[in-house]
């Protein structure tokens, strides 16, 4: 029996023997592809080759690609064949071989290499793809009746662009796996007919009108799920029973103290926990961080779902780390990132698990509140929308909600839950189909491809002669551009640094004999071509003309100081806080630097001071800065700080500052650290779970900062008529003075209130034997009004008090009945009637109530009505 690891290797070997270049799996984070959240198929890393954005460096490739598919999330554990994370085996042709090669190869692989009995195999083709049908029969020798039509066998990368037919291979796992329905056949959703392999023939280009024209170069893209083929080859019931999954499931079952394969519901939870923990482990290993949007949110959702289902199993202690260790043990050999990034993975697993605890309690509280209000209203069914909200926001699987409700005799409206979930799935699907290439006019794309990489000379020179290769306006190539025009420009070579690695682009000008343009943006495209955006400030620029490209030296130097300071900062942070500190993003501009990094607590004052001090000591040490190009492996071995996702870039640039710091970096730097000048940290704060941000300034910008601080201090000193050095004492004195004054004011107010109370007491009248005081007072807020009522209540002893205060055109009301229940009167009922006259409402307890009114002009009238209102209640 073949293990999962063996099956992965066999596939890659087979296609290597057919002339394919074997490549490692690309990251789960699609590179240079803003249209995709996650790598969802083996073809994703090759999109630029298929679209001919970049000339493919080899004609054929084969990979085992890490994939994550969120649309399949809810199928996990329910079907035998769906995972969130899975490995897709594939072979790819970039304009090289086509259908007549791939079809017999696929057959050779399944029927001869894997030796799956042919009577179990089924093929589907598109009804109009006669060519494929013929090839299956004639070249592969498949019997005609085993080849079925499926009109859904169409593949497209988007509404416009490359597309084509596809053809699938299914394995019949036997009637006993089927749903038993009479129409159960290939394509049925049940577990009997398992799709193992999809062959895509990228054959046409589809235009805006839906017209298909043959592609000049046809491509092949195939995908076979490793877990599925393992299930077939190992003869087990589901993907989860293969050696790729069993150890994980067994560990989860052990932690939960339950048995696998005893109870169907338990099995689903075991599968979900195993699948999801595997997915989050791989996502973290590629540097995805849990977050509240984008792929970070996907990660967090899967992780929380794992914890929720673990709870269903009775696991209420942290478990992710233990399960991760099994995954690391079984997969670390083929995916070394699981080991290399162990710290990062564990830190986030622990933190998320801890934080989710709190969310969980909130969710439980929310559910309890809902239950209470349902019970009060005499209802027994929780709405589907509420249940779905709990699921979406707090990660409560609906089964859990159901279970928690059942304990109190309540249920969930599952029909409306399904509607809410369906709507959500539809939206999610729409998003996942946004697989369209980056928008760029064809004219620009063609030209960029023809020109290829633009040589960057800006490490050595800040000014050089260049030739204008092409000019574009609004996507169209033009020969000349004039003053005021905003233009995209390709140059023969460039001294301008293109925005990358967090460093902003250079500023500068392009000057020809009779014209000048200002550089507004510099970016690098997938073809390596540098895109210069300019605005012409003088004269006319022509294609083909030569000119001087001049970098703004001041801005460049200031940027370099901040960039070099960033490297020193990273090193200082690591030595003060620990090696777990990793860069999570940075921004380097002429004005300042911003550095995001992983760390799990706020920095203390002392830590910040030590980082700042160590950094400035490294500046003063005046380490020479040197750069070197080397292979990624050598760079890692030499101890350079590696980043995630650098695998595909073969040669990297290493920037060293003496022996102090060594980092992979393409940016521009100072010549020796002493050139940086003073570095001052401005702020430190949190920007997400386990993520911190530091902002700092260096060189002249640090001087500016210190000067500003000085000026502010002076201004303050002048304002307080003190020396800067006496400011603290002076302000302490002022604070004490303010406190004394406030106390005095309070005492005054209390005295005034007493005085007012005395006056009001004179106005107590008798209404049918009950003492009543109804009066307008000048109290600016409800608190004051209530205090006043309390004071009066003490004095009146037995009676009713109604106070109204006009505040900005509205009225505040307070009523007290003392003692409670006096003559059957109710403060809430009285105030309701009184407030009504001023256009308001309110109510409250029998002894004390408050209300508001909208119209203060009715205040007097309302007070006049008080005796009548009280009489009306006395009569009842
Ligand atoms: P299904 O209809 O079973 O969901 P699919 O049509 O979505 O499959 P493709 O997009 O053609 O699958 O992907 C190619 C191959 O990748 C499939 O034949 C299958 O072997 C595997 N695969 C797809 N989705 C998953 C998944 N969620 N978990 C495991 N393997 C998968
Ligand atoms: Mg699918």
Short mmCIF file of C-alpha atoms and ligand atoms in Angstrom, two decimals, residues 69 72 82 228, ligand 2:
data_model
loop_
_atom_site.label_atom_id
_atom_site.label_comp_id
_atom_site.label_asym_id
_atom_site.label_seq_id
_atom_site.Cartn_x
_atom_site.Cartn_y
_atom_site.Cartn_z
CA UNK A 69 -10.77 26.53 -0.70
CA UNK A 72 -15.84 23.92 0.57
CA UNK A 82 -13.68 17.89 0.77
CA UNK A 228 -8.56 11.69 -2.76
MG1 LIG B 2 -15.45 22.05 -5.64
#
